[in-house]
Structure formats: structure tokens, C-alpha cells
Amino acid sequence: MQLRYYYRLYPAPGQRAALARAFGCARTVFNDALRAREEARVAGLPYLTDAELSARLTAAKASAERAWLGEVSAMVLQRALADLSAAYRNFFASLTGTRKGPKVGPPRFRTRKDSKQAIRFTANARFRVTAGGKLRLPKIGDVPVRWSRQLPSVPSSVTVVKDPAGRYLASFVVQVGPNALAETEPVIGIDLGLTHFAVLSDGRKIASPRFLRRAEEKLRRRQHDLSRKQDGSKNRDKARIKVARAHALVADARREFHHQLPPTLIRENQAVAVEDQAVSGLARTGLAKSVHDAGWSAFVHMLEYKARRYGRGFYRIGRFEPTSRVCSACRADDGPKPLHVRIWQCQGCGAWLDRDINAAVNVARAAGLAVTACGAQVRPGVLPAQRGEAGTHPTSRPAAA
Ligand SMILES: [Zn+2]
């Protein structure tokens, strides 16, 4: 199993200039090759092979017009060609319907204005981590790294990315054993729901802590009391004050909870993805709506703040993504499911799926994060009874630690 590990890079000004040159060269090589294939296609000529593109690259480097390509590692340019060929393979597989995963269109030209600039080094490009803990990149130099977590083994490749915020990231590909997966998964999707406060794509379900549930129950009772008091009566005024106090207690308890969970999630993961607004219109009624919505938006806001603060990836995906109806194992769209269906069997591949965890995996995928679907699958032998929306679950774990 291959996993990606992300770290922040802090290149010096000269290294930033060298990286900008490398991004530009990789882009040029990619675009030249794409143009050559496209021109061959328009002219009715056969598809240019990888070997032909490689030969054209060698010729270009010898020409006056493209001599500056020699300033960057030859491996970076070869990887740019390999990326183009991979993009073509994915496109052709989409056309013939043999592609696993979402369909993709034909490769498009890269520009300086793309949100992400990237170059890739494989092991034979002789990148390495120096004794001093810097990342040595050919023709770039020894780049300082913030090692936020340990690499479990020697990486097979590294991609250097400049993101839209101007930050530099190193993404290492590391081979790990299947058992290491649960501990080392560096990214996570979060589904915010009614049965649990949050469900994570690795299979964890996080209930609201007891102190928050108690405060919310009290608020609900006080609001019920208030609704039974007569308009304009003294008792109604008293009840209204009690509701206001209960509201304040809920707000305090929620703030405390929201200060506990996001730092933990950000510490454990390199990137988090969360659905913008989690619950379908059906479940959004009365008090449940106001209490939960306020809690979620505060939680998401805090999560985003912490992610930015510590240089982690934060992704918010729109509600239009059909996260609760698409199978995370085979991506078949099984149609809408009523809220009481907590576990369902995919008609496409036969996998049994936990509704909430499946949604969390899909949230992560929609954000472009590579997570496995393992956590979402349940064995039909342990199929629990369906339970009400207010019920608890045997795997519930309070987040408070
Ligand atoms: Zn399926």
C-alpha cells in the first residue's frame, strides 16, 4: 500500500527561484509534448509514443530556443512527460469505460496561473534527506523541511508543490504494510451528522461530550417550559430568562468542546475535508436545526482556523456532492436513502456500508484526498438493528480526552 506524507518546505530565496525555474521547465516540456500529440492527431498521424516524445525533448534541449531546459534536473523533465502520458492513459480509459474511479477529460495545457505548481523527483533522481534533516533536490539545493511527523520508511518519490497560498510542500510516496494503514493515514474526511457529532473516514465516530449534551437537554426543557406559559404573564418572563441562561450554558459548553476536538484532528492529520452543511433538509427541523447548525459552523470555523495556523490542508466540499448515496468502494450511485437507513448494501459491488463512515470517505474523496474505503465497510454478520436518530451507537467514543 502506498501512502503520501506531506511536509512544509521553507526554501531560501535562491531555492525559490530555482524551484520557479523547475516549475516553468516542467510546464514547458508538458505543454510541448501535449501540443505535439495534439498536432499529430489533427493531422491524422499516429499517436506519438513516449520514446518519440523523449527523443524530441533531447533535441529541444540541444536547440538554442529551449537550451534553458538544461538548467533543471533531467529527471524532472522526464517526470513531466510521464505525467502527460498518465493523463492520456486516464483519458483513454475513461473513453472506453475501463477506468476505475471518476471519468476524466483529455489533458489540458498547464499555465503559470494554475492553482498548483508541481515537480516530481523519483528515487533515481537522487533526491535524499541529508544528515542535517534537509531535503536535497538536484539542481535546487538542500531545502529546510518541517518534519511534523516521522516518515515510516524510505520514500520512493517526492513531489514538490507550491500551493495557491504560496506555500511549498513536499509530498513523499512511501510504501507501507497493510497493518500500518490505520495509524499512518495522513488525511481524513469528516461527516457531521445527527446521530454523532462527527464521523471520520477512518471509521471513528465522535459523540458530543456529556457536558454538552446535558446543557442542550436543559435548553430543550427550558424552551418547552416557555412554550407552555401564557403570553404576557410574569411566569413567561421568568421562563424566558431561564431559556436565555440555558442558551448561554450551551454556548459555553460548545465552545469548550470545539476547542478540544479540532486541535486533535489537526495534529493527527495532514489534511482534513468537511462537508459544508451536513444534514439533508429532511432532518433540519426546529430546535435540532438551530442547535446543531450553530455547533457545526463553529466547529468547522475552528477546524479551518487551526488548519491554517499549523499549515495543514483544509477542504470544504459543497452540499451538492452525493456523499450519502455513492458507494465509497465502487462509486456506484445507489440513489437516495431515507435517514433511518444506517447500513446499506451497495447494489454495484455488494459491499455493506456504514452510512456515516461511507459519507465521510466520500467527503475526503470529493476534496481530492486519498483515503481508503476500508473504514466504511461493515460485515453483514454484525449488522446492528436500525436505531432512532437520537440513539447511541456501541462504537461511540466521546471526543473529550
Ligand atoms: Zn459498491
Short mmCIF file of C-alpha atoms and ligand atoms in Angstrom, two decimals:
data_model
loop_
_atom_site.label_atom_id
_atom_site.label_comp_id
_atom_site.label_asym_id
_atom_site.label_seq_id
_atom_site.Cartn_x
_atom_site.Cartn_y
_atom_site.Cartn_z
CA MET A 1 0.00 0.00 0.00
CA GLN A 2 1.38 3.42 -0.95
CA LEU A 3 0.73 6.48 1.17
CA ARG A 4 1.56 10.13 0.80
CA TYR A 5 3.23 12.11 3.55
CA TYR A 6 3.15 15.90 3.38
CA TYR A 7 5.62 18.32 4.98
CA ARG A 8 6.07 22.06 4.76
CA LEU A 9 9.21 23.23 2.96
CA TYR A 10 10.92 26.54 3.63
CA PRO A 11 13.13 27.18 0.57
CA ALA A 12 15.62 30.08 0.73
CA PRO A 13 15.13 32.89 -1.85
CA GLY A 14 17.68 31.33 -4.24
CA GLN A 15 15.98 27.94 -3.90
CA ARG A 16 12.59 29.53 -4.55
CA ALA A 17 13.97 30.96 -7.80
CA ALA A 18 15.38 27.53 -8.76
CA LEU A 19 12.02 25.92 -7.98
CA ALA A 20 10.20 28.54 -10.08
CA ARG A 21 12.56 27.70 -12.98
CA ALA A 22 11.91 23.97 -12.50
CA PHE A 23 8.11 24.50 -12.40
CA GLY A 24 8.39 26.54 -15.60
CA CYS A 25 10.58 23.95 -17.38
CA ALA A 26 8.31 21.04 -16.39
CA ARG A 27 5.32 23.05 -17.64
CA THR A 28 7.05 23.79 -20.97
CA VAL A 29 8.02 20.15 -21.51
CA PHE A 30 4.48 19.01 -20.65
CA ASN A 31 2.89 21.59 -22.97
CA ASP A 32 5.35 20.96 -25.86
CA ALA A 33 4.60 17.23 -25.71
CA LEU A 34 0.84 17.80 -25.44
CA ARG A 35 0.97 20.16 -28.45
CA ALA A 36 2.99 17.60 -30.46
CA ARG A 37 0.47 14.84 -29.76
CA GLU A 38 -2.45 17.16 -30.47
CA GLU A 39 -0.93 18.31 -33.80
CA ALA A 40 -0.31 14.68 -34.80
CA ARG A 41 -3.93 13.85 -34.01
CA VAL A 42 -5.30 16.79 -36.02
CA ALA A 43 -3.03 15.83 -38.96
CA GLY A 44 -4.36 12.27 -38.85
CA LEU A 45 -0.94 10.87 -37.88
CA PRO A 46 -0.46 8.01 -35.38
CA TYR A 47 -0.27 8.70 -31.62
CA LEU A 48 3.28 9.82 -30.70
CA THR A 49 4.92 7.23 -28.47
CA ASP A 50 6.67 8.05 -25.18
CA ALA A 51 10.02 7.21 -26.85
CA GLU A 52 9.35 9.74 -29.63
CA LEU A 53 8.47 12.43 -27.10
CA SER A 54 11.63 11.67 -25.15
CA ALA A 55 13.74 11.96 -28.33
CA ARG A 56 12.06 15.30 -29.14
CA LEU A 57 12.89 16.55 -25.64
CA THR A 58 16.57 15.64 -26.11
CA ALA A 59 16.59 17.51 -29.45
CA ALA A 60 14.86 20.53 -27.87
CA LYS A 61 17.50 20.78 -25.12
CA ALA A 62 20.17 20.95 -27.85
CA SER A 63 18.34 23.79 -29.63
CA ALA A 64 19.02 27.47 -28.87
CA GLU A 65 15.33 28.12 -28.24
CA ARG A 66 15.00 25.53 -25.45
CA ALA A 67 18.61 25.37 -24.18
CA TRP A 68 17.46 26.72 -20.78
CA LEU A 69 15.78 23.35 -20.10
CA GLY A 70 19.32 22.15 -19.24
CA GLU A 71 19.22 24.26 -16.07
CA VAL A 72 16.94 21.84 -14.26
CA SER A 73 17.25 18.16 -13.38
CA ALA A 74 16.67 15.96 -16.44
CA MET A 75 14.58 13.64 -14.24
CA VAL A 76 12.08 16.44 -13.51
CA LEU A 77 11.56 16.85 -17.27
CA GLN A 78 11.18 13.08 -17.77
CA ARG A 79 8.57 13.02 -14.99
CA ALA A 80 6.66 15.81 -16.77
CA LEU A 81 6.47 13.59 -19.87
CA ALA A 82 5.40 10.64 -17.72
CA ASP A 83 2.65 12.80 -16.14
CA LEU A 84 1.35 13.68 -19.60
CA SER A 85 1.26 10.03 -20.65
CA ALA A 86 -0.54 9.09 -17.44
CA ALA A 87 -3.12 11.82 -18.15
CA TYR A 88 -3.64 10.37 -21.66
CA ARG A 89 -4.00 6.82 -20.27
CA ASN A 90 -6.65 8.00 -17.80
CA PHE A 91 -8.47 9.84 -20.58
CA PHE A 92 -8.42 6.83 -22.94
CA ALA A 93 -9.57 4.52 -20.12
CA SER A 94 -12.44 6.95 -19.42
CA LEU A 95 -13.46 6.83 -23.09
CA THR A 96 -13.51 3.04 -23.18
CA GLY A 97 -15.15 2.81 -19.77
CA THR A 98 -12.29 0.76 -18.27
CA ARG A 99 -11.18 3.46 -15.85
CA LYS A 100 -11.73 2.79 -12.16
CA GLY A 101 -12.84 5.97 -10.49
CA PRO A 102 -14.26 9.15 -11.96
CA LYS A 103 -14.07 9.84 -15.69
CA VAL A 104 -11.53 12.42 -16.80
CA GLY A 105 -11.30 14.62 -19.88
CA PRO A 106 -8.32 14.98 -22.23
CA PRO A 107 -5.08 16.51 -20.84
CA ARG A 108 -5.09 20.31 -20.93
CA PHE A 109 -2.27 22.81 -21.22
CA ARG A 110 -0.66 23.95 -17.99
CA THR A 111 -0.23 27.62 -17.26
CA ARG A 112 1.63 29.78 -14.79
CA LYS A 113 -1.79 30.67 -13.37
CA ASP A 114 -2.71 27.08 -12.41
CA SER A 115 -3.62 26.95 -8.74
CA LYS A 116 -0.89 24.38 -8.07
CA GLN A 117 2.63 24.20 -9.47
CA ALA A 118 4.37 20.86 -9.04
CA ILE A 119 7.51 18.93 -9.97
CA ARG A 120 8.29 15.31 -9.21
CA PHE A 121 11.54 13.56 -8.33
CA THR A 122 11.82 9.77 -8.32
CA ALA A 123 14.42 7.78 -6.40
CA ASN A 124 16.78 7.64 -9.38
CA ALA A 125 16.80 11.45 -9.47
CA ARG A 126 18.91 11.12 -6.33
CA PHE A 127 16.83 13.26 -4.03
CA ARG A 128 17.58 12.46 -0.41
CA VAL A 129 17.24 13.61 3.16
CA THR A 130 20.56 14.96 4.46
CA ALA A 131 22.06 14.18 7.86
CA GLY A 132 21.00 17.67 8.90
CA GLY A 133 17.36 16.90 8.07
CA LYS A 134 17.11 18.92 4.88
CA LEU A 135 15.67 17.72 1.60
CA ARG A 136 18.40 17.59 -1.06
CA LEU A 137 16.94 18.17 -4.54
CA PRO A 138 19.16 18.02 -7.64
CA LYS A 139 19.88 21.49 -9.07
CA ILE A 140 17.75 23.10 -6.30
CA GLY A 141 19.80 22.57 -3.15
CA ASP A 142 19.26 21.48 0.47
CA VAL A 143 15.78 22.73 1.35
CA PRO A 144 14.74 23.10 5.02
CA VAL A 145 11.78 20.86 6.00
CA ARG A 146 9.47 20.95 8.99
CA TRP A 147 9.24 17.26 9.93
CA SER A 148 5.78 17.34 11.51
CA ARG A 149 5.75 13.53 11.65
CA GLN A 150 8.15 10.70 11.02
CA LEU A 151 8.47 9.05 7.62
CA PRO A 152 7.85 5.30 8.21
CA SER A 153 10.33 4.21 5.53
CA VAL A 154 12.47 5.46 2.66
CA PRO A 155 10.24 7.29 0.15
CA SER A 156 10.17 6.19 -3.49
CA SER A 157 9.41 9.65 -4.86
CA VAL A 158 8.79 13.22 -3.79
CA THR A 159 6.58 15.85 -5.38
CA VAL A 160 7.34 19.48 -4.57
CA VAL A 161 4.20 21.59 -4.70
CA LYS A 162 3.61 25.31 -4.48
CA ASP A 163 0.01 25.83 -3.42
CA PRO A 164 -2.26 28.81 -4.23
CA ALA A 165 -1.32 30.39 -0.90
CA GLY A 166 2.34 30.42 -1.99
CA ARG A 167 3.35 27.69 0.45
CA TYR A 168 5.78 24.95 -0.51
CA LEU A 169 5.01 21.33 0.34
CA ALA A 170 6.93 18.10 -0.10
CA SER A 171 4.71 15.09 -0.74
CA PHE A 172 6.57 11.81 -0.27
CA VAL A 173 5.27 8.50 -1.55
CA VAL A 174 6.02 5.76 0.97
CA GLN A 175 5.39 2.04 0.79
CA VAL A 176 3.77 0.74 4.00
CA GLY A 177 2.47 -2.62 5.14
CA PRO A 178 -1.33 -3.08 5.25
CA ASN A 179 -1.34 -3.07 9.06
CA ALA A 180 0.35 0.31 9.26
CA LEU A 181 -2.55 1.93 7.43
CA ALA A 182 -4.86 2.77 10.29
CA GLU A 183 -2.13 4.56 12.26
CA THR A 184 -0.48 6.40 9.41
CA GLU A 185 -3.39 7.58 7.27
CA PRO A 186 -2.44 11.22 6.97
CA VAL A 187 -5.72 12.69 5.70
CA ILE A 188 -9.29 12.46 6.91
CA GLY A 189 -12.84 13.20 5.80
CA ILE A 190 -15.43 14.33 8.31
CA ASP A 191 -19.18 13.85 8.08
CA LEU A 192 -21.17 15.97 10.51
CA GLY A 193 -24.43 14.28 11.36
CA LEU A 194 -27.30 13.94 13.78
CA THR A 195 -26.54 10.51 15.24
CA HIS A 196 -22.98 11.53 16.07
CA PHE A 197 -21.41 14.92 16.25
CA ALA A 198 -18.81 13.82 13.71
CA VAL A 199 -17.93 10.63 11.86
CA LEU A 200 -14.40 10.22 10.47
CA SER A 201 -13.43 8.43 7.28
CA ASP A 202 -11.15 6.09 9.27
CA GLY A 203 -14.25 4.69 10.98
CA ARG A 204 -14.22 6.66 14.23
CA LYS A 205 -17.48 8.10 15.48
CA ILE A 206 -17.36 11.03 17.82
CA ALA A 207 -20.34 11.78 20.02
CA SER A 208 -20.92 15.14 21.62
CA PRO A 209 -19.40 15.10 25.12
CA ARG A 210 -21.77 14.54 28.02
CA PHE A 211 -21.44 18.08 29.36
CA LEU A 212 -22.60 19.48 26.04
CA ARG A 213 -25.49 17.01 25.71
CA ARG A 214 -26.64 17.87 29.25
CA ALA A 215 -26.58 21.58 28.52
CA GLU A 216 -28.53 21.02 25.30
CA GLU A 217 -31.11 18.87 27.07
CA LYS A 218 -31.59 21.55 29.69
CA LEU A 219 -32.08 24.18 26.99
CA ARG A 220 -34.67 21.97 25.31
CA ARG A 221 -36.59 21.56 28.61
CA ARG A 222 -36.49 25.30 29.29
CA GLN A 223 -37.78 26.09 25.82
CA HIS A 224 -40.55 23.56 26.29
CA ASP A 225 -41.46 25.19 29.63
CA LEU A 226 -41.51 28.60 28.00
CA SER A 227 -43.84 27.42 25.24
CA ARG A 228 -46.44 26.40 27.87
CA LYS A 229 -46.52 29.77 29.65
CA GLN A 230 -49.25 32.26 28.82
CA ASP A 231 -48.46 35.31 26.76
CA GLY A 232 -47.78 38.43 28.84
CA SER A 233 -47.67 36.56 32.17
CA LYS A 234 -44.97 37.06 34.84
CA ASN A 235 -44.16 33.34 34.63
CA ARG A 236 -43.46 33.73 30.96
CA ASP A 237 -40.88 36.44 31.68
CA LYS A 238 -39.20 34.18 34.24
CA ALA A 239 -39.19 31.26 31.82
CA ARG A 240 -37.71 33.46 29.13
CA ILE A 241 -34.80 34.39 31.40
CA LYS A 242 -34.21 30.71 32.16
CA VAL A 243 -34.09 29.96 28.43
CA ALA A 244 -31.56 32.73 27.93
CA ARG A 245 -29.37 31.31 30.71
CA ALA A 246 -29.61 27.80 29.28
CA HIS A 247 -28.62 29.19 25.89
CA ALA A 248 -25.50 30.75 27.40
CA LEU A 249 -24.60 27.44 29.08
CA VAL A 250 -24.90 25.59 25.78
CA ALA A 251 -22.74 28.21 24.08
CA ASP A 252 -20.05 27.86 26.76
CA ALA A 253 -20.10 24.05 26.66
CA ARG A 254 -19.96 24.06 22.90
CA ARG A 255 -17.03 26.47 22.85
CA GLU A 256 -15.16 24.19 25.25
CA PHE A 257 -15.84 21.15 23.07
CA HIS A 258 -14.82 22.97 19.91
CA HIS A 259 -11.53 23.88 21.49
CA GLN A 260 -10.84 20.20 22.26
CA LEU A 261 -11.62 18.38 19.03
CA PRO A 262 -10.12 20.46 16.18
CA PRO A 263 -6.57 20.57 17.61
CA THR A 264 -6.62 16.76 17.95
CA LEU A 265 -7.82 16.28 14.38
CA ILE A 266 -5.27 18.75 13.04
CA ARG A 267 -2.42 17.17 14.99
CA GLU A 268 -3.27 13.68 13.73
CA ASN A 269 -3.82 14.54 10.06
CA GLN A 270 -2.04 16.30 7.24
CA ALA A 271 -5.32 17.37 5.69
CA VAL A 272 -8.97 17.40 6.69
CA ALA A 273 -12.06 17.63 4.49
CA VAL A 274 -15.51 18.51 5.74
CA GLU A 275 -18.89 18.88 4.11
CA ASP A 276 -20.12 22.44 4.03
CA GLN A 277 -23.52 21.74 5.52
CA ALA A 278 -24.01 18.23 6.61
CA VAL A 279 -27.60 17.33 7.06
CA SER A 280 -30.33 16.94 4.49
CA GLY A 281 -33.32 19.29 4.56
CA LEU A 282 -35.45 16.49 6.00
CA ALA A 283 -33.61 16.48 9.30
CA ARG A 284 -33.43 20.23 9.65
CA THR A 285 -36.36 20.93 11.87
CA GLY A 286 -36.93 23.31 14.74
CA LEU A 287 -34.58 23.12 17.65
CA ALA A 288 -32.43 20.31 16.26
CA LYS A 289 -31.60 22.58 13.34
CA SER A 290 -30.67 25.66 15.35
CA VAL A 291 -28.65 23.80 17.98
CA HIS A 292 -26.78 21.56 15.58
CA ASP A 293 -26.19 24.12 12.84
CA ALA A 294 -24.70 26.62 15.26
CA GLY A 295 -22.45 23.90 16.67
CA TRP A 296 -21.30 22.69 13.28
CA SER A 297 -20.48 26.07 11.85
CA ALA A 298 -18.47 26.99 14.97
CA PHE A 299 -16.67 23.64 14.79
CA VAL A 300 -15.88 23.97 11.08
CA HIS A 301 -14.69 27.54 11.61
CA MET A 302 -12.34 26.43 14.40
CA LEU A 303 -11.09 23.48 12.34
CA GLU A 304 -10.26 25.79 9.43
CA TYR A 305 -8.51 28.24 11.73
CA LYS A 306 -6.36 25.51 13.31
CA ALA A 307 -5.52 24.00 9.90
CA ARG A 308 -4.32 27.37 8.59
CA ARG A 309 -2.43 28.05 11.79
CA TYR A 310 -0.49 24.77 11.59
CA GLY A 311 -0.08 24.57 7.82
CA ARG A 312 -2.42 21.63 7.30
CA GLY A 313 -4.73 21.18 4.35
CA PHE A 314 -8.35 22.20 4.89
CA TYR A 315 -11.03 21.39 2.34
CA ARG A 316 -14.72 22.24 2.39
CA ILE A 317 -16.89 20.47 -0.13
CA GLY A 318 -20.30 21.58 -1.34
CA ARG A 319 -23.59 20.01 -0.37
CA PHE A 320 -24.27 19.03 -3.96
CA GLU A 321 -21.82 16.13 -3.65
CA PRO A 322 -23.94 12.97 -3.25
CA THR A 323 -21.81 11.75 -0.35
CA SER A 324 -24.51 9.68 1.33
CA ARG A 325 -25.69 7.72 -1.71
CA VAL A 326 -22.50 6.84 -3.58
CA CYS A 327 -20.64 3.64 -2.62
CA SER A 328 -17.13 4.52 -1.42
CA ALA A 329 -15.84 1.12 -2.57
CA CYS A 330 -17.01 1.07 -6.22
CA ARG A 331 -18.54 4.58 -6.60
CA ALA A 332 -21.89 3.29 -7.81
CA ASP A 333 -24.68 5.78 -7.10
CA ASP A 334 -27.37 3.83 -5.30
CA GLY A 335 -29.91 6.64 -5.10
CA PRO A 336 -31.17 8.49 -2.03
CA LYS A 337 -31.55 6.68 1.28
CA PRO A 338 -34.07 7.58 3.96
CA LEU A 339 -32.42 8.81 7.15
CA HIS A 340 -33.33 5.71 9.16
CA VAL A 341 -31.15 3.54 6.90
CA ARG A 342 -27.87 3.41 8.82
CA ILE A 343 -26.32 0.48 6.97
CA TRP A 344 -26.90 -0.48 3.37
CA GLN A 345 -25.60 -2.93 0.81
CA CYS A 346 -24.22 -1.49 -2.43
CA GLN A 347 -26.12 -2.86 -5.45
CA GLY A 348 -22.98 -2.35 -7.55
CA CYS A 349 -20.35 -4.32 -5.64
CA GLY A 350 -22.23 -5.93 -2.77
CA ALA A 351 -20.24 -4.17 -0.03
CA TRP A 352 -22.07 -3.47 3.23
CA LEU A 353 -21.54 0.16 4.13
CA ASP A 354 -21.94 2.23 7.26
CA ARG A 355 -23.92 5.26 6.08
CA ASP A 356 -21.98 7.89 8.05
CA ILE A 357 -18.46 6.50 7.56
CA ASN A 358 -19.17 5.94 3.87
CA ALA A 359 -20.20 9.62 3.64
CA ALA A 360 -17.01 10.69 5.46
CA VAL A 361 -14.88 8.69 2.99
CA ASN A 362 -16.75 10.34 0.10
CA VAL A 363 -16.22 13.79 1.63
CA ALA A 364 -12.46 13.15 1.70
CA ARG A 365 -12.52 11.82 -1.87
CA ALA A 366 -14.53 14.80 -3.14
CA ALA A 367 -11.80 17.03 -1.74
CA GLY A 368 -9.23 15.03 -3.70
CA LEU A 369 -7.75 13.32 -0.63
CA ALA A 370 -6.61 9.72 -0.97
CA VAL A 371 -8.34 7.70 1.74
CA THR A 372 -9.22 4.03 1.69
CA ALA A 373 -12.79 2.78 1.73
CA CYS A 374 -11.94 0.07 4.30
CA GLY A 375 -13.34 2.00 7.26
CA ALA A 376 -16.77 2.34 5.68
CA GLN A 377 -17.33 -1.37 5.16
CA VAL A 378 -19.09 -3.49 7.72
CA ARG A 379 -19.60 -7.22 7.89
CA PRO A 380 -23.27 -8.12 7.41
CA GLY A 381 -22.84 -10.65 10.24
CA VAL A 382 -22.60 -7.83 12.78
CA LEU A 383 -25.44 -5.81 11.25
CA PRO A 384 -26.95 -3.91 14.17
CA ALA A 385 -30.61 -3.04 14.43
CA GLN A 386 -31.57 0.28 12.93
CA ARG A 387 -31.93 2.92 15.56
CA GLY A 388 -33.60 6.24 16.03
CA GLU A 389 -31.85 9.47 15.23
CA ALA A 390 -31.38 10.29 18.90
CA GLY A 391 -29.97 6.87 19.76
CA THR A 392 -26.42 5.97 20.66
CA HIS A 393 -24.11 3.54 18.96
CA PRO A 394 -21.90 0.88 20.55
CA THR A 395 -18.82 2.25 18.82
CA SER A 396 -19.41 5.78 20.12
CA ARG A 397 -16.40 7.34 21.69
CA PRO A 398 -16.57 10.68 23.42
CA ALA A 399 -14.08 13.10 21.96
CA ALA A 400 -13.07 14.54 25.28
CA ALA A 401 -9.70 13.10 26.16
ZN ZN B 1 -20.20 -0.59 -4.32
#
